[in-house]
Amino acid sequence: NDAAVQIMTIHKAKGLEFDVVILPSLGKITGRDSAPLLSWIERPQQPAATQLLMSPIHSANERNEVYGYLRQLDRERQQQEQKRILYVACTRAKNTLHLLGHAPTNTKGQLNPRAGTLLHDLWPAVRDIFESQHPKNLKIPELSSLEPTEIAPRALWRRCSADVARSLSVLDDVPTVAERQIDIRPAYLWAGQQVREIGRLVHRWLMDLSRLDCALSEGVTSDEIIEVANHRVSQLALNETDKPTAVETVITAVTHAIQDKRFQWLIDSSHTDAHSEYALTGWLNDQWVNVVIDRTFVDTRGVRWIVDYKTSQHLGGELNTFLDQEQQRYRPQLDRYARLIQLKEPGRAICCGLYFPLLNAWKEWPVTKSQGASSASLSKGQ
């Protein structure tokens, strides 16, 4: 089976499972970023505002405490991200996990993996295993005690015998490029950094539109959308070559939303108890969970709606099939939101929906009453 062994990065393995997983070179230091010219951190002050702290790089002979503080926060964030990636890698194995790595010894002869390596993060859990396989008191013979061995010289070049030579006619059966079936698939947008940045920007923009009256949001012109999209995309952490595509995607999503009667209904001012980016905390399945709901409100019938915005794209046919798959993919997430709402509003009818501005599409379903949660607390929403 050609697929019996697969070699891939940890990022690519996310969401997959394998019978056996082998993680090599855990003792090597991962790549480190050089000091940026400008360092900053943005922290939410409340759901609708943020605090920004920034500092430029200092010269070699200067000391900038703000810059040092920001770099320290960035290093701590990278360390936590490395641990998260390591967790993803280890949990890909269904049956067997092999951890391969090396660790130098310190002055006391003890194994001591270098800081910044994946093995260093794993060390509290695997120290005993590694030390049990490390040979103790290994003596390396001195060079003077080794007996010299004569190695007979041999020719560096040899001519192949006639019976070994093969004709190049065997290559006639190799299919040409035109004869091969080349699998050309669209690059799914939800796979990379670009899509995550676009998704955050579209969510933020839809939240801003929800604060306006429907008539005001409909009055936004295409020139205004283009101007704001270019400005906001320019602030994203994207390569310059990716920004034109990002601008086009954002413009499409926002334009569709403004022109879509479904979205106008989602932000209609006639709804009661309406919130965007609504934060909830609750006790579910014996643990505390924190969620943020993109949009929620109570319609004129008294039904609570829980809506999640999705910037997914679908380039093929069978849109309804795609929407069914997206519902199956995200239903557990929205059902969990509904369970938290049920704790706050017992007995209320609840419906969930997925809104796709890039597709002008909508998928909804009712939620049945759920048991199993004991308490919940609500943070201030918008």
Short mmCIF file of C-alpha atoms in Angstrom, two decimals:
data_model
loop_
_atom_site.label_atom_id
_atom_site.label_comp_id
_atom_site.label_asym_id
_atom_site.label_seq_id
_atom_site.Cartn_x
_atom_site.Cartn_y
_atom_site.Cartn_z
CA ASN A 1 0.00 0.00 0.00
CA ASP A 2 1.59 3.26 -1.16
CA ALA A 3 -0.17 5.11 1.66
CA ALA A 4 1.12 2.80 4.41
CA VAL A 5 3.84 5.32 5.35
CA GLN A 6 3.24 9.05 5.22
CA ILE A 7 5.79 11.76 6.00
CA MET A 8 4.37 15.15 6.88
CA THR A 9 4.73 18.14 9.15
CA ILE A 10 2.89 18.33 12.45
CA HIS A 11 0.70 21.13 11.10
CA LYS A 12 -0.38 18.99 8.15
CA ALA A 13 -1.18 16.05 10.46
CA LYS A 14 -3.69 18.07 12.48
CA GLY A 15 -7.07 16.33 12.50
CA LEU A 16 -5.65 13.01 11.22
CA GLU A 17 -4.97 9.74 13.05
CA PHE A 18 -2.45 6.97 12.39
CA ASP A 19 -1.86 3.51 13.82
CA VAL A 20 1.80 4.34 14.48
CA VAL A 21 3.37 7.80 14.82
CA ILE A 22 7.13 8.42 14.84
CA LEU A 23 8.43 11.81 15.98
CA PRO A 24 12.15 12.18 15.15
CA SER A 25 14.78 14.76 16.12
CA LEU A 26 13.01 15.96 19.26
CA GLY A 27 16.36 17.10 20.63
CA LYS A 28 16.92 19.66 17.89
CA ILE A 29 16.15 23.32 18.47
CA THR A 30 13.29 24.63 16.39
CA GLY A 31 13.67 27.76 14.31
CA ARG A 32 13.89 31.03 16.17
CA ASP A 33 12.79 34.42 14.95
CA SER A 34 15.18 37.35 14.85
CA ALA A 35 14.35 40.50 16.78
CA PRO A 36 11.71 42.48 14.85
CA LEU A 37 12.10 46.19 14.15
CA LEU A 38 8.80 46.86 15.90
CA SER A 39 7.24 44.78 18.65
CA TRP A 40 3.68 45.19 19.89
CA ILE A 41 0.89 43.48 21.77
CA GLU A 42 -2.84 44.04 21.50
CA ARG A 43 -5.07 42.97 24.37
CA PRO A 44 -8.86 43.15 24.62
CA GLN A 45 -10.03 45.62 27.23
CA GLN A 46 -13.68 44.73 26.70
CA PRO A 47 -15.52 43.00 23.87
CA ALA A 48 -15.55 46.17 21.78
CA ALA A 49 -12.15 47.73 22.59
CA THR A 50 -8.47 46.84 22.79
CA GLN A 51 -5.30 48.16 24.41
CA LEU A 52 -2.17 48.52 22.28
CA LEU A 53 1.43 48.58 23.55
CA MET A 54 4.32 48.86 21.09
CA SER A 55 8.03 49.60 21.06
CA PRO A 56 10.68 49.92 18.31
CA ILE A 57 13.90 47.92 18.39
CA HIS A 58 16.74 49.54 20.30
CA SER A 59 20.38 49.89 19.31
CA ALA A 60 23.02 47.47 20.55
CA ASN A 61 24.17 49.82 23.33
CA GLU A 62 20.71 50.80 24.52
CA ARG A 63 18.27 49.10 26.83
CA ASN A 64 14.55 49.37 26.23
CA GLU A 65 12.50 47.84 29.02
CA VAL A 66 9.24 48.02 27.07
CA TYR A 67 10.77 46.25 24.08
CA GLY A 68 12.31 43.62 26.36
CA TYR A 69 8.96 43.06 28.06
CA LEU A 70 7.18 42.60 24.73
CA ARG A 71 9.87 40.19 23.50
CA GLN A 72 9.54 38.18 26.72
CA LEU A 73 5.77 37.92 26.21
CA ASP A 74 6.38 36.81 22.64
CA ARG A 75 8.84 34.12 23.76
CA GLU A 76 6.37 32.84 26.34
CA ARG A 77 3.65 32.76 23.70
CA GLN A 78 5.92 30.81 21.34
CA GLN A 79 6.73 28.33 24.11
CA GLN A 80 3.04 27.70 24.74
CA GLU A 81 2.41 27.34 21.01
CA GLN A 82 5.25 24.80 20.78
CA LYS A 83 3.68 22.75 23.58
CA ARG A 84 0.34 22.87 21.80
CA ILE A 85 1.93 21.63 18.56
CA LEU A 86 3.67 18.85 20.48
CA TYR A 87 0.33 17.80 21.98
CA VAL A 88 -1.18 17.67 18.49
CA ALA A 89 1.67 15.46 17.27
CA CYS A 90 1.50 13.00 20.16
CA THR A 91 -2.27 12.60 19.97
CA ARG A 92 -2.21 11.57 16.30
CA ALA A 93 -1.26 8.00 17.31
CA LYS A 94 -4.04 5.44 17.77
CA ASN A 95 -1.84 2.53 18.89
CA THR A 96 1.88 3.32 19.12
CA LEU A 97 3.91 6.49 19.58
CA HIS A 98 7.70 6.51 19.05
CA LEU A 99 9.67 9.46 20.44
CA LEU A 100 13.20 9.83 19.05
CA GLY A 101 15.61 12.42 20.33
CA HIS A 102 19.00 13.13 21.83
CA ALA A 103 20.10 15.04 24.91
CA PRO A 104 23.60 16.18 25.87
CA THR A 105 24.97 15.53 29.34
CA ASN A 106 25.83 18.23 31.84
CA THR A 107 28.96 18.46 33.99
CA LYS A 108 27.49 15.87 36.37
CA GLY A 109 26.97 13.36 33.59
CA GLN A 110 23.19 13.80 33.67
CA LEU A 111 21.08 13.99 30.54
CA ASN A 112 19.92 17.56 30.02
CA PRO A 113 17.95 18.37 26.84
CA ARG A 114 18.53 21.84 25.47
CA ALA A 115 15.98 24.53 26.21
CA GLY A 116 13.74 25.32 23.28
CA THR A 117 13.55 21.72 22.05
CA LEU A 118 10.45 19.55 21.99
CA LEU A 119 12.32 17.00 24.09
CA HIS A 120 12.82 19.66 26.77
CA ASP A 121 9.04 20.15 26.94
CA LEU A 122 8.53 16.38 27.18
CA TRP A 123 11.34 15.78 29.65
CA PRO A 124 9.29 15.61 32.89
CA ALA A 125 7.24 12.77 31.38
CA VAL A 126 9.98 10.83 29.55
CA ARG A 127 13.10 11.42 31.68
CA ASP A 128 13.02 7.98 33.31
CA ILE A 129 12.58 6.23 29.97
CA PHE A 130 15.46 8.08 28.33
CA GLU A 131 17.79 7.64 31.30
CA SER A 132 17.07 3.90 31.43
CA GLN A 133 18.28 3.62 27.84
CA HIS A 134 21.35 5.78 28.37
CA PRO A 135 24.48 3.63 28.88
CA LYS A 136 26.25 4.24 32.18
CA ASN A 137 30.02 4.50 32.56
CA LEU A 138 30.61 3.98 28.86
CA LYS A 139 34.37 3.70 28.29
CA ILE A 140 35.77 4.77 24.94
CA PRO A 141 39.11 3.10 24.14
CA GLU A 142 42.05 5.38 23.56
CA LEU A 143 43.38 5.64 20.04
CA SER A 144 46.78 4.32 21.10
CA SER A 145 45.21 1.01 22.19
CA LEU A 146 43.57 0.34 18.85
CA GLU A 147 45.41 -2.00 16.54
CA PRO A 148 45.90 -0.61 13.04
CA THR A 149 44.00 -2.40 10.32
CA GLU A 150 45.25 -2.53 6.78
CA ILE A 151 42.65 -1.80 4.17
CA ALA A 152 43.44 -3.01 0.71
CA PRO A 153 43.13 -0.19 -1.82
CA ARG A 154 40.63 -0.69 -4.57
CA ALA A 155 39.81 1.11 -7.74
CA LEU A 156 37.53 4.09 -7.41
CA TRP A 157 36.04 3.51 -10.85
CA ARG A 158 34.85 0.29 -12.37
CA ARG A 159 33.40 -0.40 -15.77
CA CYS A 160 30.10 -2.25 -15.82
CA SER A 161 30.23 -5.62 -17.48
CA ALA A 162 28.31 -6.16 -20.68
CA ASP A 163 25.65 -8.34 -19.07
CA VAL A 164 24.82 -5.60 -16.56
CA ALA A 165 24.30 -2.85 -19.09
CA ARG A 166 20.67 -2.25 -19.88
CA SER A 167 18.98 -0.65 -22.79
CA LEU A 168 17.16 2.61 -22.32
CA SER A 169 14.24 1.10 -24.19
CA VAL A 170 12.64 0.28 -20.83
CA LEU A 171 11.80 3.97 -20.57
CA ASP A 172 9.43 3.67 -23.53
CA ASP A 173 6.72 2.37 -21.20
CA VAL A 174 6.92 5.37 -18.87
CA PRO A 175 3.85 7.56 -19.45
CA THR A 176 4.46 11.09 -20.63
CA VAL A 177 3.14 14.09 -18.74
CA ALA A 178 0.24 14.44 -21.17
CA GLU A 179 -0.85 10.83 -20.53
CA ARG A 180 -0.81 11.08 -16.75
CA GLN A 181 -3.90 11.87 -14.74
CA ILE A 182 -2.86 14.94 -12.80
CA ASP A 183 -5.04 15.63 -9.79
CA ILE A 184 -5.54 19.38 -9.73
CA ARG A 185 -7.59 20.37 -6.71
CA PRO A 186 -8.46 23.85 -5.51
CA ALA A 187 -6.50 24.99 -2.47
CA TYR A 188 -9.07 25.07 0.30
CA LEU A 189 -9.04 28.49 1.88
CA TRP A 190 -9.56 27.26 5.41
CA ALA A 191 -6.13 25.65 5.45
CA GLY A 192 -3.80 28.61 6.07
CA GLN A 193 -2.95 31.80 7.83
CA GLN A 194 -4.54 33.91 5.10
CA VAL A 195 -7.98 32.44 5.70
CA ARG A 196 -7.78 32.80 9.47
CA GLU A 197 -6.89 36.48 9.10
CA ILE A 198 -9.68 37.01 6.56
CA GLY A 199 -12.15 35.20 8.80
CA ARG A 200 -11.33 37.41 11.78
CA LEU A 201 -11.64 40.55 9.67
CA VAL A 202 -15.00 39.55 8.16
CA HIS A 203 -16.35 38.62 11.61
CA ARG A 204 -15.29 42.00 12.97
CA TRP A 205 -16.89 43.81 10.04
CA LEU A 206 -20.17 41.91 10.38
CA MET A 207 -20.18 42.77 14.07
CA ASP A 208 -19.76 46.45 13.17
CA LEU A 209 -22.67 46.22 10.72
CA SER A 210 -24.85 44.61 13.38
CA ARG A 211 -24.55 47.80 15.45
CA LEU A 212 -26.07 49.84 12.64
CA ASP A 213 -29.70 50.09 11.72
CA CYS A 214 -30.58 47.91 8.70
CA ALA A 215 -31.26 50.99 6.59
CA LEU A 216 -27.86 52.44 7.48
CA SER A 217 -26.01 49.23 6.64
CA GLU A 218 -27.80 49.02 3.29
CA GLY A 219 -26.66 52.58 2.56
CA VAL A 220 -22.97 51.65 2.63
CA THR A 221 -21.54 52.23 -0.86
CA SER A 222 -19.20 49.94 -2.77
CA ASP A 223 -16.51 52.65 -2.79
CA GLU A 224 -16.65 52.82 1.00
CA ILE A 225 -16.36 49.04 1.24
CA ILE A 226 -13.33 49.00 -1.07
CA GLU A 227 -11.62 51.82 0.83
CA VAL A 228 -12.16 50.25 4.25
CA ALA A 229 -11.24 46.76 3.00
CA ASN A 230 -7.91 47.98 1.62
CA HIS A 231 -7.14 49.81 4.86
CA ARG A 232 -8.03 46.90 7.14
CA VAL A 233 -6.29 44.24 5.04
CA SER A 234 -3.14 46.38 4.99
CA GLN A 235 -2.98 45.93 8.78
CA LEU A 236 -3.17 42.13 8.63
CA ALA A 237 -0.14 39.89 9.13
CA LEU A 238 -0.10 38.73 5.50
CA ASN A 239 2.46 38.65 2.73
CA GLU A 240 2.12 41.53 0.31
CA THR A 241 1.45 39.08 -2.53
CA ASP A 242 -1.54 37.65 -0.62
CA LYS A 243 -3.19 40.96 0.24
CA PRO A 244 -4.92 41.63 -3.14
CA THR A 245 -6.70 38.27 -2.90
CA ALA A 246 -7.59 38.98 0.73
CA VAL A 247 -9.04 42.38 -0.20
CA GLU A 248 -11.16 40.82 -2.94
CA THR A 249 -12.44 38.11 -0.59
CA VAL A 250 -13.34 40.59 2.14
CA ILE A 251 -15.11 42.90 -0.32
CA THR A 252 -17.13 39.96 -1.67
CA ALA A 253 -18.15 38.79 1.81
CA VAL A 254 -19.21 42.22 3.06
CA THR A 255 -20.99 43.15 -0.18
CA HIS A 256 -22.94 39.89 -0.16
CA ALA A 257 -23.93 40.42 3.47
CA ILE A 258 -25.15 43.98 2.95
CA GLN A 259 -27.22 42.95 -0.08
CA ASP A 260 -28.54 39.74 1.49
CA LYS A 261 -32.03 39.83 3.02
CA ARG A 262 -31.02 36.99 5.34
CA PHE A 263 -28.22 39.04 6.89
CA GLN A 264 -30.52 42.06 7.15
CA TRP A 265 -32.87 39.84 9.13
CA LEU A 266 -30.01 38.68 11.38
CA ILE A 267 -29.22 42.26 12.40
CA ASP A 268 -32.80 43.56 12.36
CA SER A 269 -33.45 46.01 15.19
CA SER A 270 -36.86 44.44 15.89
CA HIS A 271 -35.14 41.50 17.61
CA THR A 272 -34.85 41.54 21.38
CA ASP A 273 -31.89 40.62 23.58
CA ALA A 274 -29.62 40.84 20.52
CA HIS A 275 -25.85 40.54 20.91
CA SER A 276 -22.78 40.20 18.70
CA GLU A 277 -19.60 38.48 19.88
CA TYR A 278 -21.54 37.30 22.94
CA ALA A 279 -19.29 35.78 25.64
CA LEU A 280 -20.62 32.95 27.82
CA THR A 281 -19.07 30.80 30.52
CA GLY A 282 -20.70 27.60 31.76
CA TRP A 283 -20.21 24.22 33.41
CA LEU A 284 -20.64 21.45 30.82
CA ASN A 285 -19.54 17.83 30.96
CA ASP A 286 -17.74 18.34 34.28
CA GLN A 287 -15.62 21.24 33.08
CA TRP A 288 -15.77 24.99 32.61
CA VAL A 289 -16.12 26.15 29.02
CA ASN A 290 -15.81 29.65 27.55
CA VAL A 291 -17.48 30.45 24.24
CA VAL A 292 -18.12 33.50 22.08
CA ILE A 293 -21.26 33.49 19.92
CA ASP A 294 -21.04 35.50 16.69
CA ARG A 295 -24.69 36.59 16.76
CA THR A 296 -27.66 35.77 18.99
CA PHE A 297 -31.13 37.27 19.42
CA VAL A 298 -34.77 36.49 20.18
CA ASP A 299 -37.12 36.87 17.21
CA THR A 300 -40.74 38.05 17.26
CA ARG A 301 -41.93 34.47 17.89
CA GLY A 302 -39.84 34.21 21.05
CA VAL A 303 -37.29 31.83 19.50
CA ARG A 304 -33.66 32.27 20.51
CA TRP A 305 -31.31 32.16 17.50
CA ILE A 306 -27.63 31.22 17.74
CA VAL A 307 -25.73 32.15 14.57
CA ASP A 308 -22.16 31.40 13.56
CA TYR A 309 -20.53 33.22 10.63
CA LYS A 310 -18.45 31.05 8.29
CA THR A 311 -16.14 32.39 5.59
CA SER A 312 -15.83 29.01 3.89
CA GLN A 313 -15.70 28.87 0.11
CA HIS A 314 -17.07 26.13 -2.13
CA LEU A 315 -15.78 26.07 -5.70
CA GLY A 316 -17.58 22.95 -6.92
CA GLY A 317 -21.19 21.96 -7.45
CA GLU A 318 -23.71 20.43 -5.03
CA LEU A 319 -23.90 23.41 -2.70
CA ASN A 320 -26.60 21.74 -0.59
CA THR A 321 -24.34 18.74 0.00
CA PHE A 322 -21.55 21.07 1.08
CA LEU A 323 -23.88 22.89 3.48
CA ASP A 324 -24.98 19.56 4.97
CA GLN A 325 -21.33 18.67 5.55
CA GLU A 326 -20.65 22.04 7.17
CA GLN A 327 -23.66 21.54 9.45
CA GLN A 328 -22.36 18.13 10.49
CA ARG A 329 -18.92 19.65 11.09
CA TYR A 330 -20.05 22.58 13.24
CA ARG A 331 -23.21 21.23 14.85
CA PRO A 332 -21.47 19.99 18.04
CA GLN A 333 -20.01 23.47 18.53
CA LEU A 334 -23.33 25.29 18.15
CA ASP A 335 -25.21 22.68 20.16
CA ARG A 336 -22.79 23.39 23.01
CA TYR A 337 -23.62 27.10 22.71
CA ALA A 338 -27.30 26.14 22.87
CA ARG A 339 -26.79 24.12 26.05
CA LEU A 340 -25.27 27.17 27.73
CA ILE A 341 -28.20 29.30 26.60
CA GLN A 342 -30.62 26.67 27.96
CA LEU A 343 -29.05 27.03 31.38
CA LYS A 344 -29.76 30.76 31.28
CA GLU A 345 -33.14 30.51 29.54
CA PRO A 346 -34.71 27.15 30.44
CA GLY A 347 -37.72 26.22 28.36
CA ARG A 348 -37.04 28.65 25.51
CA ALA A 349 -37.13 27.33 21.93
CA ILE A 350 -33.69 27.58 20.30
CA CYS A 351 -32.58 27.42 16.67
CA CYS A 352 -29.02 27.41 15.34
CA GLY A 353 -27.80 28.70 12.01
CA LEU A 354 -24.66 28.94 9.90
CA TYR A 355 -24.34 32.02 7.70
CA PHE A 356 -21.93 31.95 4.72
CA PRO A 357 -21.50 35.49 3.34
CA LEU A 358 -19.15 34.38 0.55
CA LEU A 359 -21.74 31.88 -0.69
CA ASN A 360 -24.93 33.81 0.06
CA ALA A 361 -25.96 30.64 1.87
CA TRP A 362 -27.71 29.75 5.11
CA LYS A 363 -28.20 26.51 7.07
CA GLU A 364 -30.45 26.25 10.12
CA TRP A 365 -31.76 23.58 12.48
CA PRO A 366 -33.78 23.44 15.72
CA VAL A 367 -32.22 22.39 19.01
CA THR A 368 -33.91 19.92 21.34
CA LYS A 369 -33.83 20.34 25.08
CA SER A 370 -30.58 19.05 26.57
CA GLN A 371 -29.70 17.88 30.05
CA GLY A 372 -26.37 17.44 31.79
CA ALA A 373 -25.29 20.99 32.59
CA SER A 374 -25.64 22.20 36.12
CA SER A 375 -24.74 25.88 36.17
CA ALA A 376 -23.58 28.74 34.01
CA SER A 377 -22.53 32.34 34.35
CA LEU A 378 -22.83 35.05 31.76
CA SER A 379 -20.28 37.71 30.90
CA LYS A 380 -21.32 41.02 29.43
CA GLY A 381 -22.06 40.79 25.70
CA GLN A 382 -22.66 43.43 23.09
#
